[in-house]
Short mmCIF file of C-alpha atoms and ligand atoms in Angstrom, two decimals:
data_model
loop_
_atom_site.label_atom_id
_atom_site.label_comp_id
_atom_site.label_asym_id
_atom_site.label_seq_id
_atom_site.Cartn_x
_atom_site.Cartn_y
_atom_site.Cartn_z
CA MET A 12 41.39 1.17 66.42
CA ALA A 13 39.51 1.83 63.20
CA LYS A 14 37.80 -1.17 61.70
CA LEU A 15 39.46 -2.58 58.59
CA ARG A 16 37.22 -2.42 55.52
CA SER A 17 37.55 -2.90 51.82
CA VAL A 18 38.46 0.25 49.84
CA LYS A 19 35.50 2.45 48.91
CA GLY A 20 33.93 1.33 45.63
CA MET A 21 35.76 -2.04 45.72
CA ASN A 22 33.70 -5.07 46.71
CA ASP A 23 34.21 -8.56 48.03
CA VAL A 24 32.54 -11.48 46.36
CA LEU A 25 31.65 -14.21 48.89
CA PRO A 26 31.25 -17.88 47.85
CA GLU A 27 27.41 -17.69 47.64
CA ASP A 28 27.67 -14.80 45.17
CA ALA A 29 30.63 -16.27 43.27
CA VAL A 30 28.24 -18.82 41.83
CA ARG A 31 26.47 -16.09 39.85
CA TRP A 32 29.78 -14.62 38.72
CA HIS A 33 30.76 -18.02 37.41
CA ARG A 34 27.58 -18.18 35.41
CA LEU A 35 28.39 -14.85 33.76
CA GLU A 36 31.98 -15.79 33.03
CA ASP A 37 31.34 -19.36 31.94
CA THR A 38 28.59 -18.35 29.58
CA PHE A 39 30.84 -15.68 28.04
CA ARG A 40 33.80 -18.09 27.64
CA GLU A 41 31.67 -20.79 26.05
CA LEU A 42 30.05 -18.35 23.64
CA VAL A 43 33.19 -16.61 22.42
CA ALA A 44 35.00 -19.98 22.03
CA ARG A 45 32.34 -20.78 19.39
CA TYR A 46 33.57 -17.74 17.38
CA GLY A 47 37.21 -18.63 17.70
CA PHE A 48 38.30 -16.05 20.24
CA GLY A 49 41.40 -16.87 22.33
CA GLU A 50 42.01 -15.40 25.79
CA VAL A 51 44.60 -12.70 26.51
CA ARG A 52 45.74 -11.95 30.06
CA THR A 53 47.55 -8.70 30.45
CA PRO A 54 49.01 -7.16 33.70
CA LEU A 55 46.70 -5.02 35.79
CA VAL A 56 49.39 -2.32 35.84
CA GLU A 57 50.69 -0.53 32.76
CA SER A 58 52.75 2.61 32.12
CA THR A 59 50.55 5.64 32.42
CA ASP A 60 51.60 6.75 28.96
CA LEU A 61 49.72 3.89 27.30
CA PHE A 62 46.33 5.12 28.52
CA VAL A 63 47.08 8.76 27.99
CA ARG A 64 48.02 8.09 24.36
CA SER A 65 45.16 5.72 23.54
CA ILE A 66 42.14 6.81 25.60
CA GLY A 67 43.03 10.48 25.17
CA GLU A 68 44.18 13.33 27.43
CA ALA A 69 40.85 15.24 27.45
CA THR A 70 38.66 12.31 28.63
CA ASP A 71 37.12 11.77 32.04
CA ILE A 72 39.08 8.61 32.51
CA VAL A 73 42.49 10.14 31.94
CA GLU A 74 41.71 13.55 33.46
CA LYS A 75 40.35 12.33 36.78
CA GLU A 76 39.62 8.70 37.15
CA MET A 77 42.90 6.78 36.87
CA TYR A 78 44.75 5.28 39.79
CA THR A 79 48.23 6.54 39.00
CA TRP A 80 51.39 6.63 41.09
CA MET A 81 55.14 7.14 40.73
CA ASP A 82 56.99 3.83 41.07
CA LYS A 83 60.24 3.74 43.06
CA SER A 84 62.16 3.98 39.77
CA ASP A 85 60.42 7.26 38.96
CA LYS A 86 58.17 5.73 36.33
CA SER A 87 54.50 6.68 36.23
CA LEU A 88 52.31 3.58 36.52
CA THR A 89 48.52 3.15 36.33
CA LEU A 90 45.95 0.48 37.25
CA ARG A 91 44.24 -0.36 34.01
CA PRO A 92 40.93 1.58 33.63
CA GLU A 93 39.89 -0.64 30.67
CA GLY A 94 41.22 -3.53 28.58
CA THR A 95 41.51 -2.31 25.02
CA ALA A 96 44.70 -0.31 25.38
CA SER A 97 46.48 -3.12 27.29
CA ALA A 98 45.46 -5.76 24.73
CA ALA A 99 46.62 -3.52 21.87
CA ARG A 100 49.96 -2.96 23.64
CA ALA A 101 50.40 -6.73 23.98
CA TRP A 102 49.39 -7.34 20.36
CA ILE A 103 52.00 -4.87 19.17
CA GLN A 104 54.69 -5.99 21.63
CA HIS A 105 54.42 -9.64 20.57
CA SER A 106 54.23 -8.81 16.80
CA VAL A 107 51.04 -10.84 16.51
CA GLY A 108 50.12 -9.17 13.25
CA GLY A 109 53.16 -10.68 11.55
CA GLN A 110 51.87 -14.20 12.33
CA HIS A 111 48.14 -13.79 11.95
CA PRO A 112 46.37 -11.49 9.48
CA VAL A 113 43.31 -11.47 11.74
CA SER A 114 43.38 -12.20 15.48
CA LYS A 115 40.40 -12.51 17.83
CA TRP A 116 41.06 -11.98 21.50
CA PHE A 117 38.92 -11.93 24.63
CA TYR A 118 39.49 -11.03 28.27
CA VAL A 119 37.67 -11.10 31.54
CA GLY A 120 38.93 -9.23 34.57
CA PRO A 121 38.94 -6.23 36.93
CA MET A 122 39.33 -2.67 35.79
CA TYR A 123 39.83 0.41 37.97
CA ARG A 124 38.35 3.90 37.73
CA ARG A 125 38.12 6.39 40.53
CA GLU A 126 34.48 7.35 39.84
CA ARG A 127 31.87 8.36 42.40
CA PRO A 128 30.54 4.96 43.62
CA ALA A 129 26.86 4.31 43.05
CA LYS A 130 24.67 1.35 42.22
CA GLY A 131 26.31 -0.28 39.15
CA ARG A 132 29.26 2.09 39.30
CA TYR A 133 32.31 0.94 41.23
CA ARG A 134 35.99 1.73 41.50
CA GLN A 135 36.92 -1.84 40.84
CA PHE A 136 34.56 -3.39 38.32
CA PHE A 137 34.73 -6.37 35.97
CA GLN A 138 34.59 -6.38 32.22
CA ALA A 139 34.31 -9.18 29.70
CA GLY A 140 35.55 -7.93 26.33
CA CYS A 141 36.52 -8.97 22.80
CA GLU A 142 38.94 -7.33 20.41
CA ILE A 143 39.50 -8.21 16.76
CA TYR A 144 42.64 -7.01 14.94
CA GLY A 145 43.14 -6.93 11.17
CA ASP A 146 39.55 -6.85 9.80
CA PRO A 147 38.32 -3.46 8.56
CA GLY A 148 34.65 -4.49 8.78
CA PRO A 149 31.81 -3.75 8.51
CA PHE A 150 30.58 -7.45 8.57
CA VAL A 151 32.73 -8.39 11.51
CA ASP A 152 31.32 -5.28 13.27
CA ALA A 153 27.81 -6.60 12.82
CA GLU A 154 28.83 -10.08 13.97
CA LEU A 155 30.33 -8.61 17.17
CA ILE A 156 27.23 -6.53 17.99
CA ASP A 157 25.12 -9.63 17.43
CA LEU A 158 27.47 -11.64 19.70
CA VAL A 159 26.80 -9.22 22.58
CA VAL A 160 23.03 -9.49 22.07
CA ARG A 161 23.24 -13.31 22.05
CA TYR A 162 25.29 -13.26 25.22
CA LEU A 163 22.82 -11.10 27.08
CA SER A 164 19.98 -13.22 25.79
CA ALA A 165 21.67 -16.43 27.03
CA LEU A 166 21.68 -14.81 30.50
CA GLY A 167 17.92 -13.95 30.17
CA ILE A 168 18.58 -10.24 29.59
CA GLN A 169 16.34 -9.24 26.77
CA ASP A 170 15.01 -5.82 27.76
CA ILE A 171 17.82 -3.92 26.03
CA GLU A 172 18.46 -1.31 23.40
CA VAL A 173 21.34 -1.43 20.91
CA LEU A 174 22.49 2.01 19.81
CA VAL A 175 24.76 2.33 16.81
CA ASN A 176 26.49 5.27 15.22
CA SER A 177 29.49 6.01 12.95
CA LEU A 178 32.21 8.53 13.69
CA GLY A 179 33.68 8.25 10.18
CA ALA A 180 37.33 8.20 9.31
CA GLY A 181 40.07 10.48 8.12
CA GLU A 182 38.85 14.06 7.79
CA THR A 183 35.26 13.39 8.93
CA ARG A 184 36.16 13.98 12.57
CA GLU A 185 38.02 17.21 11.73
CA ARG A 186 35.19 18.60 9.59
CA TYR A 187 32.58 17.61 12.14
CA ARG A 188 34.67 19.04 14.97
CA GLU A 189 34.75 22.37 13.22
CA ALA A 190 30.99 22.38 12.58
CA LEU A 191 30.27 21.38 16.14
CA LEU A 192 32.56 24.07 17.53
CA GLU A 193 30.88 26.62 15.39
CA TYR A 194 27.53 25.56 16.87
CA LEU A 195 28.72 25.30 20.43
CA ARG A 196 30.84 28.47 20.78
CA PRO A 197 27.88 30.86 21.02
CA HIS A 198 26.43 28.61 23.81
CA ALA A 199 29.77 28.37 25.63
CA SER A 200 28.72 30.34 28.71
CA GLU A 201 25.62 28.07 29.20
CA LEU A 202 27.64 24.87 29.20
CA SER A 203 28.74 23.01 32.36
CA GLU A 204 32.13 23.86 33.76
CA ASP A 205 33.66 20.60 32.52
CA SER A 206 32.37 21.16 28.99
CA GLN A 207 33.51 24.81 28.93
CA ARG A 208 36.99 23.71 29.90
CA ARG A 209 37.09 21.05 27.20
CA LEU A 210 35.25 22.83 24.46
CA GLU A 211 38.19 23.76 22.31
CA ARG A 212 40.17 20.58 22.94
CA ASN A 213 37.45 18.03 22.65
CA PRO A 214 34.03 19.40 21.67
CA LEU A 215 32.61 15.89 20.99
CA ARG A 216 32.64 15.28 24.74
CA VAL A 217 29.88 17.76 25.15
CA LEU A 218 27.60 15.40 23.33
CA ASP A 219 27.90 12.61 25.89
CA SER A 220 28.01 14.91 28.93
CA LYS A 221 25.54 13.93 31.63
CA ALA A 222 25.00 17.60 32.72
CA PRO A 223 21.38 18.57 31.87
CA GLN A 224 22.39 21.99 30.52
CA ASP A 225 24.86 20.33 28.13
CA GLN A 226 22.25 17.76 27.04
CA ALA A 227 19.79 20.52 26.19
CA ILE A 228 22.34 22.20 23.94
CA ALA A 229 23.53 18.93 22.40
CA GLU A 230 19.90 18.21 21.39
CA ASN A 231 20.14 20.61 18.38
CA ALA A 232 23.81 20.16 17.54
CA PRO A 233 24.77 19.14 14.00
CA GLN A 234 24.95 15.34 13.54
CA ILE A 235 28.05 13.51 12.57
CA LEU A 236 26.19 11.20 10.18
CA ASP A 237 25.75 14.21 7.90
CA TYR A 238 29.53 14.68 7.74
CA LEU A 239 30.61 11.10 6.98
CA ASP A 240 33.14 10.65 4.15
CA GLU A 241 31.80 8.50 1.36
CA GLU A 242 33.57 5.33 2.31
CA SER A 243 32.45 5.59 5.93
CA ALA A 244 28.91 6.22 4.83
CA GLN A 245 28.97 3.05 2.81
CA HIS A 246 30.60 1.21 5.73
CA PHE A 247 27.74 2.27 7.96
CA GLU A 248 25.08 1.32 5.43
CA ASP A 249 26.65 -2.15 5.07
CA LEU A 250 26.75 -2.45 8.82
CA LYS A 251 23.01 -1.77 9.12
CA THR A 252 22.21 -4.17 6.22
CA ALA A 253 24.18 -6.93 7.90
CA LEU A 254 22.46 -6.36 11.26
CA ASP A 255 19.14 -6.43 9.46
CA ALA A 256 20.03 -9.66 7.77
CA MET A 257 20.79 -11.28 11.13
CA GLY A 258 17.67 -9.85 12.70
CA THR A 259 19.68 -8.02 15.30
CA PRO A 260 17.62 -5.10 16.65
CA TYR A 261 19.24 -1.67 16.82
CA VAL A 262 18.60 2.04 16.82
CA VAL A 263 20.76 4.62 15.07
CA GLU A 264 21.77 7.24 17.61
CA PRO A 265 23.70 10.08 15.89
CA ARG A 266 24.65 11.69 19.18
CA LEU A 267 26.38 8.59 20.48
CA VAL A 268 30.10 9.45 20.87
CA ARG A 269 31.23 7.48 24.02
CA GLY A 270 33.86 8.67 26.41
CA LEU A 271 37.09 7.41 24.81
CA ASP A 272 39.00 9.20 22.11
CA TYR A 273 40.24 6.17 20.07
CA TYR A 274 37.08 5.41 18.14
CA THR A 275 36.63 5.66 14.38
CA ARG A 276 33.62 4.60 12.29
CA THR A 277 31.42 1.96 13.98
CA LEU A 278 30.40 2.82 17.52
CA PHE A 279 27.83 1.00 19.62
CA GLU A 280 26.39 0.81 23.09
CA VAL A 281 23.93 -1.64 24.64
CA ARG A 282 21.68 -0.20 27.31
CA GLY A 283 19.48 -2.10 29.80
CA ARG A 284 15.97 -0.81 30.18
CA GLY A 285 14.87 -2.45 33.37
CA GLY A 286 16.02 -4.23 36.42
CA ASP A 287 17.66 -2.83 39.54
CA LEU A 288 19.89 -0.58 37.56
CA GLY A 289 17.25 1.76 36.24
CA ALA A 290 16.65 2.77 32.71
CA ASN A 291 19.41 3.51 30.18
CA ALA A 292 22.36 2.08 32.00
CA ALA A 293 25.16 1.14 29.66
CA LEU A 294 25.73 -2.57 29.89
CA CYS A 295 28.22 -2.68 27.05
CA GLY A 296 30.23 -0.29 24.98
CA GLY A 297 32.33 -0.85 21.89
CA GLY A 298 33.50 0.38 18.60
CA ARG A 299 36.13 0.44 15.94
CA TYR A 300 39.56 2.02 16.56
CA ASP A 301 41.37 1.78 13.21
CA ASN A 302 44.09 4.37 14.09
CA MET A 303 45.05 3.30 17.59
CA ILE A 304 47.49 0.51 16.77
CA LYS A 305 49.48 2.74 14.45
CA GLU A 306 49.40 5.66 16.87
CA LEU A 307 50.84 3.29 19.58
CA GLY A 308 53.75 2.46 17.29
CA GLY A 309 52.43 -0.74 15.70
CA PRO A 310 51.64 -1.55 12.05
CA ASP A 311 48.64 0.18 10.43
CA THR A 312 45.95 -2.25 11.46
CA PRO A 313 42.20 -1.81 11.78
CA ALA A 314 40.57 -3.05 15.00
CA ILE A 315 37.21 -3.29 16.76
CA GLY A 316 36.01 -4.50 20.12
CA PHE A 317 33.63 -4.15 23.02
CA ALA A 318 33.50 -4.50 26.76
CA ILE A 319 30.56 -5.61 28.88
CA GLY A 320 30.21 -4.45 32.48
CA LEU A 321 29.65 -7.65 34.41
CA ASP A 322 28.76 -5.95 37.67
CA ARG A 323 25.88 -4.29 35.89
CA LEU A 324 24.70 -7.59 34.34
CA LEU A 325 24.35 -9.06 37.84
CA LEU A 326 21.92 -6.31 38.64
CA VAL A 327 19.65 -6.93 35.66
CA MET A 328 20.08 -10.67 35.21
CA ALA A 329 17.17 -12.97 36.11
CA ASP A 330 18.09 -15.32 38.92
CA SER A 331 18.41 -18.88 37.87
CA GLU A 332 17.71 -21.78 40.23
CA PRO A 333 20.79 -21.93 42.47
CA LYS A 334 22.65 -25.14 41.90
CA PRO A 335 23.82 -27.03 44.98
CA SER A 336 27.54 -26.76 45.50
CA LEU A 337 27.79 -30.16 47.17
CA ASP A 338 26.56 -33.67 46.33
CA GLY A 339 26.93 -35.18 49.73
CA PHE A 340 27.71 -34.42 53.35
CA LEU A 341 29.48 -37.09 55.37
CA VAL A 342 28.22 -37.67 58.89
CA VAL A 343 30.46 -39.70 61.23
CA ARG A 344 29.10 -41.81 64.12
CA GLY A 345 31.85 -41.70 66.68
CA LYS A 346 34.99 -39.59 66.94
CA GLU A 347 37.34 -42.61 66.35
CA LEU A 348 36.03 -42.99 62.81
CA ARG A 349 37.16 -39.58 61.69
CA GLY A 350 40.40 -40.89 60.12
CA GLN A 351 38.46 -43.46 58.16
CA ALA A 352 35.91 -40.80 57.13
CA LEU A 353 38.71 -38.79 55.56
CA ALA A 354 39.64 -41.80 53.39
CA VAL A 355 35.97 -42.31 52.37
CA ALA A 356 35.51 -38.68 51.50
CA GLN A 357 38.71 -38.79 49.42
CA LYS A 358 37.46 -41.89 47.55
CA LEU A 359 34.20 -40.17 46.71
CA ARG A 360 35.97 -37.02 45.54
CA ASP A 361 38.28 -39.15 43.39
CA ALA A 362 35.12 -40.50 41.80
CA GLY A 363 34.03 -36.92 40.95
CA CYS A 364 31.70 -36.20 43.90
CA ARG A 365 31.65 -32.96 45.76
CA VAL A 366 31.75 -33.99 49.37
CA ASP A 367 32.20 -32.15 52.65
CA ALA A 368 32.31 -33.46 56.24
CA ASP A 369 32.21 -32.05 59.73
CA LEU A 370 35.43 -33.41 61.29
CA ARG A 371 35.30 -31.53 64.53
CA GLY A 372 33.89 -34.57 66.31
CA GLY A 373 30.49 -33.19 67.32
CA SER A 374 27.24 -35.06 68.00
CA MET A 375 25.22 -36.74 65.23
CA LYS A 376 22.59 -34.04 65.77
CA SER A 377 25.02 -31.21 65.18
CA GLN A 378 26.51 -32.95 62.15
CA PHE A 379 23.06 -33.42 60.67
CA ARG A 380 22.32 -29.78 61.26
CA ARG A 381 25.37 -28.81 59.25
CA ALA A 382 24.38 -31.35 56.54
CA ASP A 383 20.92 -29.71 56.37
CA LYS A 384 22.46 -26.23 56.08
CA SER A 385 24.90 -27.25 53.39
CA SER A 386 23.45 -27.45 49.90
CA ALA A 387 24.04 -31.19 49.72
CA PRO A 388 20.94 -33.24 48.90
CA PHE A 389 22.34 -36.34 50.66
CA ALA A 390 23.80 -37.10 54.08
CA LEU A 391 26.24 -40.02 53.95
CA VAL A 392 26.45 -41.78 57.36
CA LEU A 393 29.49 -43.77 58.44
CA GLY A 394 29.28 -45.77 61.66
CA ASP A 395 31.14 -48.86 62.94
CA ALA A 396 28.84 -51.32 61.11
CA GLU A 397 29.23 -49.41 57.83
CA ALA A 398 33.00 -49.11 58.28
CA GLU A 399 33.15 -52.88 58.81
CA ALA A 400 30.98 -53.64 55.75
CA GLY A 401 32.55 -51.03 53.48
CA THR A 402 29.20 -49.28 53.05
CA LEU A 403 27.49 -45.93 53.78
CA GLN A 404 23.92 -45.09 54.75
CA VAL A 405 22.78 -42.72 51.96
CA LYS A 406 20.02 -40.46 53.31
CA GLU A 407 18.11 -38.14 51.04
CA LEU A 408 17.65 -35.04 53.25
CA ALA A 409 14.56 -33.68 51.58
CA THR A 410 12.56 -36.93 51.94
CA GLY A 411 14.25 -38.86 54.66
CA ASP A 412 14.56 -41.91 52.41
CA GLN A 413 17.57 -43.98 53.32
CA GLN A 414 19.46 -46.94 51.87
CA GLU A 415 22.73 -48.67 52.55
CA LEU A 416 25.08 -48.84 49.58
CA PRO A 417 28.61 -50.20 49.07
CA ILE A 418 31.00 -47.21 48.94
CA GLU A 419 31.85 -47.93 45.28
CA GLN A 420 28.21 -47.32 44.37
CA VAL A 421 27.63 -44.20 46.37
CA ALA A 422 29.24 -41.73 43.94
CA ASP A 423 27.08 -42.97 41.06
CA ALA A 424 23.94 -42.98 43.11
CA ILE A 425 24.22 -39.41 44.42
CA MET A 426 25.49 -37.85 41.17
CA ARG A 427 22.75 -39.40 39.10
CA ARG A 428 20.24 -37.32 41.03
P1 HAM B 230 33.45 1.72 28.45
O1 HAM B 230 32.16 2.21 27.87
O2 HAM B 230 34.27 2.71 29.17
O3 HAM B 230 34.22 1.10 27.30
O4 HAM B 230 33.10 0.50 29.41
C1 HAM B 230 32.39 -0.57 29.00
C2 HAM B 230 31.38 -1.05 30.03
O5 HAM B 230 32.01 -1.23 31.32
C3 HAM B 230 30.27 -0.05 30.34
O6 HAM B 230 29.24 -0.13 29.43
C4 HAM B 230 29.83 -0.44 31.75
O7 HAM B 230 28.93 -1.54 31.63
C5 HAM B 230 31.13 -0.96 32.31
N1 HAM B 230 31.69 0.08 33.29
C6 HAM B 230 32.40 1.16 32.96
N2 HAM B 230 32.74 1.82 34.09
C7 HAM B 230 32.19 1.18 35.10
C8 HAM B 230 32.17 1.40 36.53
N3 HAM B 230 32.81 2.40 37.10
N4 HAM B 230 31.51 0.50 37.27
C9 HAM B 230 30.85 -0.56 36.70
N5 HAM B 230 30.87 -0.83 35.42
C10 HAM B 230 31.54 0.03 34.60
C11 HAM B 230 35.49 0.48 27.43
O8 HAM B 230 35.99 0.26 28.47
C12 HAM B 230 36.10 0.15 26.12
N6 HAM B 230 37.43 -0.51 26.41
C13 HAM B 230 35.28 -0.80 25.31
C14 HAM B 230 35.85 -1.22 23.96
C15 HAM B 230 36.54 -2.38 23.74
N7 HAM B 230 35.96 -0.50 22.93
C16 HAM B 230 36.64 -1.17 21.98
N8 HAM B 230 37.03 -2.30 22.49
#
């Protein structure tokens, strides 16, 4: 019989690794709470339509990466490939705009894209993201970019590059599209197959194509910043001034377009420059999407957000000293005491201690071996004499130092360490 394994590109996280995930998530939650973000939790499954209409038909995600199936009721459903569309759907569905002129949401969770798996690229991956509805920017845009930099820095990730660009609003895109098409058409036959196919529908895609022949042509393409409408140009200037004022480092990258169709004006990406992931891996992508809410049937509302790829952060994050996951390990001298040991362990847990015990009834030696292997700094020994006296022998495993303490004092003593 074939061995059962997890689905290709989808990984398990075992308890030892979960500790690092907690650090990523806890740091994110603590930071965004300081800015007033509240958590939104949307279903992992949405109607396919939502993603087609928001992310765009001629994008890699919608064309070839979504996990889509027909439900028994003949409705097309899709595992969410990202969080922005789902959050916007929820924001519209619950008429949040009617109650709050500006809302700030965050999410942490798995996303699904059927990409070719590689280091840092998975089919189930985790994003931590923020979305702000109702503020047209550009100051909130700068604050959001700065938040991402602060988050990465809190994790010890400093070797990064922040790229910013503006896609303009209104007719900018149309005028730029025309100019770009005019430039690209004569090169059409030299483009990659994907880009040739999309050329007329979505020429901006050529700019972020990874195919070397496309990149060579994109090099000399007209730049969108030269086509910005006046208001968008001012918006972009103000964004840069605000970033400068905060001391947030950035680089203007006029060819940055990103692979989703919903963006308008501010666009940004944070790339890591070192670590296991190699140079230029996108750690975070974000931008403004002022038309999406209206296009999905909601009120005309500006919005901006970002999503950070947590799997990728794990690969570039400096390891911190692993924290022990236990405070004490209970060792029981004599099988008959196991019932009493349970009660002692419970008492210590009630007092806030993290305590484990080996209740299989093995020898002292084998119990001490497990205590040593556990991350607990203390072994807590319960024998007949201790049970009688209401005490425990508290042995520090690293030094061998031992003292007998009344059970009521044990929790304090081992947690103080
Ligand atoms: P995105 O650029 O598609 O944007 O993804 C954001 C981040 O998710 C990427 O920078 C990367 O770190 C991570 N990521 C994407 N695909 C994978 C994968 N297959 N494996 C591992 N990590 C991956 C969005 O998803 C937008 N929703 C961001 C946004 C929010 N824009 C506005 N609001």
